[in-house]
Amino acid sequence: MTRRLHDRHRAVLPDWLALYYKQPVEITHGEGRHVWDADGNKYLDFFGGILTTMTAHALPEVTKAVAEQAGRIIHTSTLYLNRQMVELAERIAQLSGIPDARVFFTTSGTEANDTALLLATAYRNSNQILAMRNSYHGRSFSAVGITGNHAWSPTSLSPLQTLYVHGGVRSRGPYAHLGDSQFIEACVADLEDLLGHTRNVAALIAEPIQGVGGFTSPPDGLYAAFREVLDRHGILWITDEVQTGWGRTGDHFWGWQAHERSGPPDLLTFAKGIGNGMSIGGVVARAEVMNCLDSNSISTFGGSPVTMAAGLANLTYLLEHDLQGNARRVGGLLIERLRAICAQLPVVREVRGRGLMAGIELVRPGTDEANPEAAAAVLEAAREGGLLIGKGGGHDTSVLRVAPPLTLTVAEAEEGAAILERALHTV
Ligand SMILES: Cc1ncc(COP(=O)(O)O)c(C=O)c1O
């Protein structure tokens, strides 16, 4: 049955819409941290539909909020007052750490970043953007123009002039051999040098931990050091929290807080987890930046009542159950366990990450060369063992990505790690 659906998928959907697995999975339902496929197989879900099922599958609080709101009214548009939208905006504005914050809701991370770019370029009257090498920010024409990972950037045509900065990848590249503080100094010197060749840059956009890029990050404090340079030039800082937001990293509620000394960013974008699968994205900016547009702008579906009801219920659950704390505790155990499993495996170059965001980089044994075949094989073997994980990394997709819902229990972390251990041993 799944096979026929696969043929129909291939016949009618774009070739570039990649599917995982030689025999792709049709997921039909889920509960907690588990999902089931159309053939009745049960899986532990350590990828949450790309870090989007943030709390749990079929979380009763969210499902109820969606059903109740859908029963009342599904759509009104932003032309009318929307209580849920105002409430969620108030809560996000307060949580963002940005003073005098305004929130604009979109339907995806791409559209959130596109809005942030529109705001920053309009505010600064410039189309020059700094982005990080190996970054991913979405699929629109503007977003691919700031994506420093060519596997995800299908055109070099762009409305923006983008300059790529070094520092998002700690353990590869020209500064990898340096200690943390020298690494930061070298990246700052590189940024200063780059800015010496520019006229009027609008903003720097960065993921605190690169998601699609393979869960890579700079040493804590890099963006604080960058911020000092940016401030001297009046350049805005946009933090893309689409993967790192809402406590997933355990240590912090937002990824930018690992660079706390910097103070809050000028703009913050979010999406994925806040709706637990309902399409919510958005951008937060201080009022002066948010209000710099002198034309009207709307997103027809952005902030729709059903998605906002889901977001409010999901955020309430997240905060009331301290899921950030759970990500820190259970994620910490999981990463330790993965490190122990991988310590003796020559195919593993590095286990990295924070909270419930762990990456395992695979190489050809005895070299530093990426090993995408091994990553694909482990993904298949994990699935056969009953575990769904993800892949990512650079241009070669050789990093296993582990990012379960934030309600993960210690027993489930142990179970998933054991399945992954067996899968890694098959390669
Ligand atoms: C860091 C980051 N920004 C933006 C996006 C784009 O979000 P969306 O797919 O919702 O458009 C993604 C998606 O993976 C992402 O990881």
Tab-separated table of C-alpha atoms and ligand atoms in Angstrom:
chain	number	residue	atom	x	y	z
A	1	MET	CA	0.000	0.000	0.000
A	2	THR	CA	2.822	2.409	0.985
A	3	ARG	CA	4.646	1.397	-2.204
A	4	ARG	CA	1.745	2.517	-4.393
A	5	LEU	CA	1.514	5.773	-2.490
A	6	HIS	CA	5.240	6.264	-3.081
A	7	ASP	CA	4.729	5.857	-6.851
A	8	ARG	CA	1.869	8.333	-6.777
A	9	HIS	CA	4.003	10.735	-4.710
A	10	ARG	CA	6.808	10.538	-7.268
A	11	ALA	CA	4.442	11.028	-10.178
A	12	VAL	CA	2.804	14.190	-8.876
A	13	LEU	CA	5.199	15.953	-6.465
A	14	PRO	CA	8.510	17.687	-7.267
A	15	ASP	CA	11.678	15.593	-7.616
A	16	TRP	CA	13.447	17.907	-5.152
A	17	LEU	CA	11.004	17.083	-2.366
A	18	ALA	CA	13.199	14.421	-0.790
A	19	LEU	CA	11.828	11.488	1.173
A	20	TYR	CA	13.696	9.591	3.886
A	21	TYR	CA	14.343	5.838	3.484
A	22	LYS	CA	14.512	3.479	0.503
A	23	GLN	CA	10.987	2.408	1.381
A	24	PRO	CA	9.474	5.696	2.594
A	25	VAL	CA	7.276	5.632	5.679
A	26	GLU	CA	3.665	6.804	5.775
A	27	ILE	CA	3.035	7.924	9.344
A	28	THR	CA	-0.624	7.581	10.217
A	29	HIS	CA	-0.824	8.465	13.894
A	30	GLY	CA	1.179	9.286	16.978
A	31	GLU	CA	1.010	9.501	20.747
A	32	GLY	CA	3.558	10.954	23.126
A	33	ARG	CA	6.991	10.211	21.674
A	34	HIS	CA	5.752	7.394	19.433
A	35	VAL	CA	4.334	7.205	15.907
A	36	TRP	CA	2.848	4.355	13.868
A	37	ASP	CA	3.101	3.733	10.136
A	38	ALA	CA	0.446	2.510	7.711
A	39	ASP	CA	1.681	-1.067	8.120
A	40	GLY	CA	1.171	-0.896	11.892
A	41	ASN	CA	4.853	-0.585	12.840
A	42	LYS	CA	5.561	1.478	15.943
A	43	TYR	CA	8.538	3.858	16.165
A	44	LEU	CA	10.127	5.953	18.847
A	45	ASP	CA	10.230	9.397	17.258
A	46	PHE	CA	13.547	11.184	17.793
A	47	PHE	CA	13.017	13.758	15.059
A	48	GLY	CA	9.495	15.107	15.686
A	49	GLY	CA	8.851	15.929	12.023
A	50	ILE	CA	11.987	18.117	11.903
A	51	LEU	CA	11.915	19.418	15.510
A	52	THR	CA	8.310	20.512	15.142
A	53	THR	CA	6.351	18.138	17.351
A	54	MET	CA	7.875	19.966	20.278
A	55	THR	CA	5.932	18.728	23.299
A	56	ALA	CA	4.358	15.411	22.264
A	57	HIS	CA	2.236	13.766	19.580
A	58	ALA	CA	-1.499	14.052	20.219
A	59	LEU	CA	-0.948	16.118	23.352
A	60	PRO	CA	-4.517	16.267	24.753
A	61	GLU	CA	-4.225	19.934	25.766
A	62	VAL	CA	-3.277	21.002	22.223
A	63	THR	CA	-5.688	18.673	20.445
A	64	LYS	CA	-8.554	19.923	22.608
A	65	ALA	CA	-7.668	23.583	22.004
A	66	VAL	CA	-7.549	22.983	18.237
A	67	ALA	CA	-10.819	21.053	18.142
A	68	GLU	CA	-12.656	23.593	20.297
A	69	GLN	CA	-11.421	26.551	18.278
A	70	ALA	CA	-12.165	24.795	14.964
A	71	GLY	CA	-15.677	24.185	16.236
A	72	ARG	CA	-16.130	27.905	16.965
A	73	ILE	CA	-14.476	29.567	13.941
A	74	ILE	CA	-11.490	28.602	11.792
A	75	HIS	CA	-10.664	31.830	10.016
A	76	THR	CA	-11.293	35.528	10.479
A	77	SER	CA	-8.132	37.264	9.035
A	78	THR	CA	-6.052	39.998	10.608
A	79	LEU	CA	-8.682	42.579	9.673
A	80	TYR	CA	-10.504	41.725	12.898
A	81	LEU	CA	-9.439	41.540	16.499
A	82	ASN	CA	-8.192	38.088	17.439
A	83	ARG	CA	-7.973	37.381	21.164
A	84	GLN	CA	-5.719	34.334	20.865
A	85	MET	CA	-3.312	36.176	18.583
A	86	VAL	CA	-3.015	39.101	20.999
A	87	GLU	CA	-2.512	36.743	23.947
A	88	LEU	CA	0.172	34.678	22.233
A	89	ALA	CA	1.914	37.846	21.002
A	90	GLU	CA	1.928	39.232	24.574
A	91	ARG	CA	3.480	36.056	25.920
A	92	ILE	CA	6.102	35.775	23.181
A	93	ALA	CA	6.991	39.482	23.423
A	94	GLN	CA	7.604	39.034	27.138
A	95	LEU	CA	9.591	35.807	26.706
A	96	SER	CA	11.724	37.214	23.871
A	97	GLY	CA	13.792	39.474	26.128
A	98	ILE	CA	13.522	42.210	23.472
A	99	PRO	CA	12.448	45.541	25.005
A	100	ASP	CA	9.288	47.191	23.661
A	101	ALA	CA	8.755	44.116	21.502
A	102	ARG	CA	6.216	43.720	18.713
A	103	VAL	CA	5.299	40.357	17.213
A	104	PHE	CA	4.176	39.538	13.681
A	105	PHE	CA	2.815	36.048	12.983
A	106	THR	CA	3.489	34.170	9.771
A	107	THR	CA	2.804	30.594	8.713
A	108	SER	CA	6.390	29.309	8.461
A	109	GLY	CA	10.000	29.901	9.415
A	110	THR	CA	10.789	30.940	5.865
A	111	GLU	CA	8.170	33.661	5.908
A	112	ALA	CA	9.362	34.766	9.354
A	113	ASN	CA	12.930	35.173	8.087
A	114	ASP	CA	11.693	36.853	4.923
A	115	THR	CA	9.864	39.374	7.119
A	116	ALA	CA	12.932	39.921	9.280
A	117	LEU	CA	14.978	40.603	6.141
A	118	LEU	CA	12.347	43.000	4.830
A	119	LEU	CA	12.340	44.882	8.145
A	120	ALA	CA	16.108	45.016	8.510
A	121	THR	CA	16.756	46.084	4.928
A	122	ALA	CA	14.007	48.723	5.060
A	123	TYR	CA	15.152	50.011	8.450
A	124	ARG	CA	18.780	50.252	7.367
A	125	ASN	CA	18.051	51.186	3.758
A	126	SER	CA	20.463	48.547	2.517
A	127	ASN	CA	20.228	45.110	0.911
A	128	GLN	CA	23.552	43.891	2.305
A	129	ILE	CA	23.229	40.990	4.718
A	130	LEU	CA	25.763	39.034	6.724
A	131	ALA	CA	24.951	35.343	7.082
A	132	MET	CA	26.939	32.433	8.460
A	133	ARG	CA	28.610	29.826	6.299
A	134	ASN	CA	26.753	26.487	6.431
A	135	SER	CA	23.500	28.261	7.419
A	136	TYR	CA	19.901	27.388	6.496
A	137	HIS	CA	17.070	29.880	6.790
A	138	GLY	CA	14.266	28.621	4.546
A	139	ARG	CA	13.172	28.124	0.997
A	140	SER	CA	11.870	31.453	-0.360
A	141	PHE	CA	13.823	33.537	-2.863
A	142	SER	CA	15.165	35.797	-0.117
A	143	ALA	CA	15.851	32.928	2.319
A	144	VAL	CA	17.903	30.868	-0.146
A	145	GLY	CA	19.884	34.046	-0.772
A	146	ILE	CA	21.175	33.910	2.814
A	147	THR	CA	21.635	30.142	2.981
A	148	GLY	CA	25.317	29.283	3.174
A	149	ASN	CA	24.782	25.585	2.397
A	150	HIS	CA	24.553	25.064	-1.339
A	151	ALA	CA	22.693	21.772	-0.955
A	152	TRP	CA	19.746	23.948	0.068
A	153	SER	CA	20.316	27.003	-2.091
A	154	PRO	CA	19.201	26.195	-5.633
A	155	THR	CA	19.985	29.596	-7.150
A	156	SER	CA	22.660	32.233	-6.724
A	157	LEU	CA	20.274	34.923	-7.948
A	158	SER	CA	19.095	37.005	-5.010
A	159	PRO	CA	17.411	40.263	-4.020
A	160	LEU	CA	20.131	40.570	-1.367
A	161	GLN	CA	23.872	40.975	-1.427
A	162	THR	CA	25.028	38.398	1.087
A	163	LEU	CA	28.448	38.118	2.671
A	164	TYR	CA	29.194	34.921	4.522
A	165	VAL	CA	30.884	35.130	7.898
A	166	HIS	CA	32.971	32.443	9.553
A	167	GLY	CA	32.203	30.982	12.983
A	168	GLY	CA	29.076	28.814	12.902
A	169	VAL	CA	31.090	25.599	12.604
A	170	ARG	CA	33.497	25.054	15.499
A	171	SER	CA	35.316	21.915	14.511
A	172	ARG	CA	36.021	22.399	10.804
A	173	GLY	CA	37.541	25.207	8.740
A	174	PRO	CA	40.627	27.380	9.074
A	175	TYR	CA	40.226	28.180	12.792
A	176	ALA	CA	39.239	24.724	14.024
A	177	HIS	CA	42.623	24.101	15.646
A	178	LEU	CA	42.362	27.199	17.857
A	179	GLY	CA	41.133	27.284	21.461
A	180	ASP	CA	37.685	28.804	22.072
A	181	SER	CA	38.784	32.340	22.863
A	182	GLN	CA	41.291	32.469	19.993
A	183	PHE	CA	38.617	31.018	17.699
A	184	ILE	CA	36.315	33.886	18.681
A	185	GLU	CA	39.100	36.437	18.241
A	186	ALA	CA	39.893	35.091	14.763
A	187	CYS	CA	36.231	35.191	13.706
A	188	VAL	CA	35.853	38.733	15.036
A	189	ALA	CA	38.988	39.821	13.155
A	190	ASP	CA	37.570	38.213	10.002
A	191	LEU	CA	34.260	40.061	10.511
A	192	GLU	CA	36.032	43.398	11.072
A	193	ASP	CA	38.083	42.842	7.933
A	194	LEU	CA	34.970	41.944	5.923
A	195	LEU	CA	33.148	45.059	7.127
A	196	GLY	CA	36.102	47.134	5.994
A	197	HIS	CA	35.090	46.185	2.444
A	198	THR	CA	31.402	47.034	2.762
A	199	ARG	CA	29.412	50.233	2.726
A	200	ASN	CA	26.261	49.890	4.822
A	201	VAL	CA	25.322	46.395	5.979
A	202	ALA	CA	21.717	45.958	7.175
A	203	ALA	CA	21.928	42.932	9.461
A	204	LEU	CA	23.609	39.739	10.529
A	205	ILE	CA	21.328	36.699	10.560
A	206	ALA	CA	22.454	33.579	12.403
A	207	GLU	CA	21.128	30.347	13.867
A	208	PRO	CA	22.632	29.969	17.370
A	209	ILE	CA	22.972	26.244	16.606
A	210	GLN	CA	22.836	25.451	12.900
A	211	GLY	CA	20.039	22.962	12.380
A	212	VAL	CA	20.101	21.714	8.797
A	213	GLY	CA	23.867	22.321	8.890
A	214	GLY	CA	24.256	19.412	11.332
A	215	PHE	CA	23.759	20.893	14.817
A	216	THR	CA	27.001	22.850	14.662
A	217	SER	CA	27.607	25.924	16.764
A	218	PRO	CA	30.311	28.402	17.706
A	219	PRO	CA	31.781	28.599	21.206
A	220	ASP	CA	29.455	30.411	23.632
A	221	GLY	CA	30.067	34.134	23.443
A	222	LEU	CA	30.860	34.427	19.731
A	223	TYR	CA	27.687	36.357	18.965
A	224	ALA	CA	28.291	38.620	21.957
A	225	ALA	CA	31.698	39.457	20.501
A	226	PHE	CA	30.142	39.939	17.054
A	227	ARG	CA	27.481	42.149	18.596
A	228	GLU	CA	30.094	44.642	19.816
A	229	VAL	CA	31.407	44.996	16.256
A	230	LEU	CA	27.911	45.178	14.746
A	231	ASP	CA	26.890	47.890	17.222
A	232	ARG	CA	29.785	50.075	16.148
A	233	HIS	CA	28.439	49.927	12.588
A	234	GLY	CA	24.740	50.179	13.497
A	235	ILE	CA	24.164	46.694	12.010
A	236	LEU	CA	21.138	44.772	13.316
A	237	TRP	CA	21.362	41.235	14.720
A	238	ILE	CA	18.666	38.749	13.708
A	239	THR	CA	18.647	35.492	15.633
A	240	ASP	CA	16.933	32.621	13.816
A	241	GLU	CA	15.440	30.546	16.650
A	242	VAL	CA	13.361	28.316	14.404
A	243	GLN	CA	15.126	25.202	15.725
A	244	THR	CA	16.741	26.473	18.934
A	245	GLY	CA	13.810	28.274	20.545
A	246	TRP	CA	11.456	27.355	23.419
A	247	GLY	CA	14.032	25.641	25.654
A	248	ARG	CA	15.126	22.850	23.322
A	249	THR	CA	18.786	23.542	24.081
A	250	GLY	CA	18.110	22.928	27.794
A	251	ASP	CA	20.534	25.527	29.108
A	252	HIS	CA	18.570	28.421	27.647
A	253	PHE	CA	15.080	29.327	26.497
A	254	TRP	CA	16.516	30.907	23.322
A	255	GLY	CA	19.716	29.911	21.598
A	256	TRP	CA	20.978	33.516	21.648
A	257	GLN	CA	21.166	33.360	25.449
A	258	ALA	CA	24.350	31.302	25.170
A	259	HIS	CA	25.787	34.678	24.133
A	260	GLU	CA	24.019	36.529	26.938
A	261	ARG	CA	26.670	39.212	27.368
A	262	SER	CA	25.417	40.595	24.047
A	263	GLY	CA	22.008	41.534	25.450
A	264	PRO	CA	18.930	40.665	23.382
A	265	PRO	CA	18.993	40.646	19.584
A	266	ASP	CA	17.228	43.293	17.492
A	267	LEU	CA	15.054	40.711	15.765
A	268	LEU	CA	14.153	37.137	16.627
A	269	THR	CA	12.431	34.666	14.314
A	270	PHE	CA	10.595	31.526	15.405
A	271	ALA	CA	8.464	28.732	13.905
A	272	LYS	CA	8.431	24.907	14.069
A	273	GLY	CA	7.834	23.834	17.681
A	274	ILE	CA	5.553	26.550	19.022
A	275	GLY	CA	2.495	25.194	17.164
A	276	ASN	CA	3.380	21.534	17.861
A	277	GLY	CA	2.649	20.915	14.186
A	278	MET	CA	0.175	23.714	13.510
A	279	SER	CA	1.735	26.234	11.138
A	280	ILE	CA	2.951	29.148	13.231
A	281	GLY	CA	5.976	31.266	12.458
A	282	GLY	CA	6.794	34.775	13.467
A	283	VAL	CA	9.183	37.600	14.018
A	284	VAL	CA	9.773	39.679	17.137
A	285	ALA	CA	11.426	43.085	16.895
A	286	ARG	CA	11.569	46.204	18.972
A	287	ALA	CA	8.820	48.617	17.961
A	288	GLU	CA	11.091	51.044	16.149
A	289	VAL	CA	12.272	48.295	13.789
A	290	MET	CA	8.928	46.515	13.424
A	291	ASN	CA	7.122	49.751	12.646
A	292	CYS	CA	9.617	51.036	10.086
A	293	LEU	CA	7.518	49.875	7.108
A	294	ASP	CA	5.488	52.676	5.584
A	295	SER	CA	3.150	50.429	3.578
A	296	ASN	CA	0.532	47.941	4.708
A	297	SER	CA	1.524	44.314	5.102
A	298	ILE	CA	-0.527	41.255	6.060
A	299	SER	CA	-0.248	37.497	6.144
A	300	THR	CA	-3.712	36.112	5.395
A	301	PHE	CA	-3.177	32.916	7.372
A	302	GLY	CA	-0.622	34.287	9.860
A	303	GLY	CA	-2.036	34.253	13.388
A	304	SER	CA	-5.170	32.317	12.421
A	305	PRO	CA	-7.377	31.445	15.415
A	306	VAL	CA	-6.825	27.681	15.278
A	307	THR	CA	-3.036	27.923	15.108
A	308	MET	CA	-2.966	30.534	17.865
A	309	ALA	CA	-5.145	28.354	20.115
A	310	ALA	CA	-2.680	25.505	19.533
A	311	GLY	CA	0.298	27.770	20.227
A	312	LEU	CA	-1.175	29.065	23.484
A	313	ALA	CA	-2.031	25.576	24.751
A	314	ASN	CA	1.359	24.251	23.709
A	315	LEU	CA	3.320	27.106	25.279
A	316	THR	CA	1.315	26.841	28.505
A	317	TYR	CA	2.071	23.115	28.704
A	318	LEU	CA	5.751	23.709	27.943
A	319	LEU	CA	6.142	26.306	30.695
A	320	GLU	CA	3.968	24.578	33.313
A	321	HIS	CA	5.870	21.319	32.896
A	322	ASP	CA	9.314	22.956	32.715
A	323	LEU	CA	10.174	21.190	29.479
A	324	GLN	CA	13.321	23.288	29.187
A	325	GLY	CA	14.460	21.666	32.436
A	326	ASN	CA	13.512	18.264	31.032
A	327	ALA	CA	15.505	18.995	27.861
A	328	ARG	CA	18.499	19.873	30.021
A	329	ARG	CA	18.247	16.790	32.240
A	330	VAL	CA	17.162	14.086	29.804
A	331	GLY	CA	19.045	15.676	26.895
A	332	GLY	CA	22.189	15.809	29.027
A	333	LEU	CA	21.871	12.093	29.819
A	334	LEU	CA	21.156	11.247	26.194
A	335	ILE	CA	24.183	13.140	24.880
A	336	GLU	CA	26.416	11.504	27.516
A	337	ARG	CA	25.073	8.104	26.529
A	338	LEU	CA	25.629	8.828	22.811
A	339	ARG	CA	29.186	9.951	23.551
A	340	ALA	CA	29.857	6.703	25.404
A	341	ILE	CA	28.372	4.625	22.567
A	342	CYS	CA	30.386	6.439	19.921
A	343	ALA	CA	33.700	6.702	21.781
A	344	GLN	CA	35.138	3.542	20.212
A	345	LEU	CA	33.537	3.857	16.779
A	346	PRO	CA	36.002	4.977	14.070
A	347	VAL	CA	33.080	6.038	11.864
A	348	VAL	CA	32.116	8.774	14.357
A	349	ARG	CA	34.070	12.020	14.175
A	350	GLU	CA	32.142	14.004	16.759
A	351	VAL	CA	29.100	13.870	19.025
A	352	ARG	CA	27.874	17.398	19.716
A	353	GLY	CA	24.843	19.330	20.784
A	354	ARG	CA	22.951	20.734	23.670
A	355	GLY	CA	19.745	19.708	25.439
A	356	LEU	CA	17.545	17.666	23.133
A	357	MET	CA	19.502	18.614	20.027
A	358	ALA	CA	22.299	16.090	19.452
A	359	GLY	CA	24.365	15.566	16.323
A	360	ILE	CA	26.605	12.596	15.446
A	361	GLU	CA	29.001	13.377	12.601
A	362	LEU	CA	30.104	10.360	10.557
A	363	VAL	CA	33.309	10.111	8.532
A	364	ARG	CA	35.207	7.511	6.537
A	365	PRO	CA	37.231	5.777	9.260
A	366	GLY	CA	40.734	7.132	9.683
A	367	THR	CA	39.917	10.334	7.735
A	368	ASP	CA	38.040	13.594	8.172
A	369	GLU	CA	35.990	12.938	5.048
A	370	ALA	CA	32.208	13.071	5.325
A	371	ASN	CA	30.447	9.723	5.106
A	372	PRO	CA	26.915	10.283	3.777
A	373	GLU	CA	26.546	6.579	2.877
A	374	ALA	CA	27.119	5.590	6.503
A	375	ALA	CA	24.614	8.213	7.665
A	376	ALA	CA	22.006	6.852	5.243
A	377	ALA	CA	22.733	3.288	6.376
A	378	VAL	CA	22.395	4.156	10.081
A	379	LEU	CA	19.133	5.957	9.370
A	380	GLU	CA	17.779	2.801	7.679
A	381	ALA	CA	19.047	0.502	10.428
A	382	ALA	CA	17.587	2.723	13.157
A	383	ARG	CA	14.240	2.666	11.423
A	384	GLU	CA	14.375	-1.134	11.223
A	385	GLY	CA	15.081	-1.105	14.953
A	386	GLY	CA	12.031	1.089	15.572
A	387	LEU	CA	13.610	4.559	15.836
A	388	LEU	CA	13.160	7.616	13.616
A	389	ILE	CA	16.035	10.111	13.512
A	390	GLY	CA	17.119	12.802	11.045
A	391	LYS	CA	20.126	13.722	8.928
A	392	GLY	CA	21.864	16.971	8.084
A	393	GLY	CA	25.208	18.653	7.752
A	394	GLY	CA	27.155	20.720	5.263
A	395	HIS	CA	26.900	19.751	1.642
A	396	ASP	CA	27.149	16.049	2.287
A	397	THR	CA	24.495	15.056	4.832
A	398	SER	CA	26.719	12.961	7.050
A	399	VAL	CA	25.436	14.061	10.454
A	400	LEU	CA	22.761	12.094	12.305
A	401	ARG	CA	20.325	14.449	13.992
A	402	VAL	CA	18.598	13.453	17.211
A	403	ALA	CA	15.902	15.860	18.403
A	404	PRO	CA	12.991	14.159	20.209
A	405	PRO	CA	9.949	15.951	21.634
A	406	LEU	CA	10.823	17.805	24.847
A	407	THR	CA	8.715	15.505	27.043
A	408	LEU	CA	11.144	12.629	26.411
A	409	THR	CA	11.516	10.329	29.414
A	410	VAL	CA	14.761	8.823	30.691
A	411	ALA	CA	13.512	5.325	29.759
A	412	GLU	CA	12.755	6.445	26.205
A	413	ALA	CA	16.155	8.141	25.942
A	414	GLU	CA	17.786	4.869	27.016
A	415	GLU	CA	15.678	2.835	24.607
A	416	GLY	CA	16.426	5.151	21.654
A	417	ALA	CA	20.142	5.238	22.461
A	418	ALA	CA	20.256	1.419	22.541
A	419	ILE	CA	18.562	1.208	19.117
A	420	LEU	CA	20.970	3.793	17.748
A	421	GLU	CA	23.916	1.887	19.192
A	422	ARG	CA	22.858	-1.281	17.332
A	423	ALA	CA	22.280	0.739	14.141
A	424	LEU	CA	25.740	2.339	14.366
A	425	HIS	CA	27.297	-1.105	14.838
A	426	THR	CA	25.736	-2.323	11.584
A	427	VAL	CA	27.948	0.135	9.689
B	1	LIG	C1	16.864	27.512	11.274
B	1	LIG	C2	15.738	27.456	10.293
B	1	LIG	N1	15.226	28.592	9.823
B	1	LIG	C3	14.190	28.600	8.968
B	1	LIG	C4	13.644	27.424	8.520
B	1	LIG	C5	12.496	27.462	7.556
B	1	LIG	O1	11.322	27.107	8.200
B	1	LIG	P1	10.066	26.578	7.361
B	1	LIG	O2	10.451	25.247	6.794
B	1	LIG	O3	8.973	26.529	8.375
B	1	LIG	O4	9.790	27.567	6.303
B	1	LIG	C6	14.134	26.211	8.990
B	1	LIG	C7	13.552	24.929	8.541
B	1	LIG	O5	14.104	23.870	8.686
B	1	LIG	C8	15.223	26.224	9.895
B	1	LIG	O6	15.749	25.096	10.359
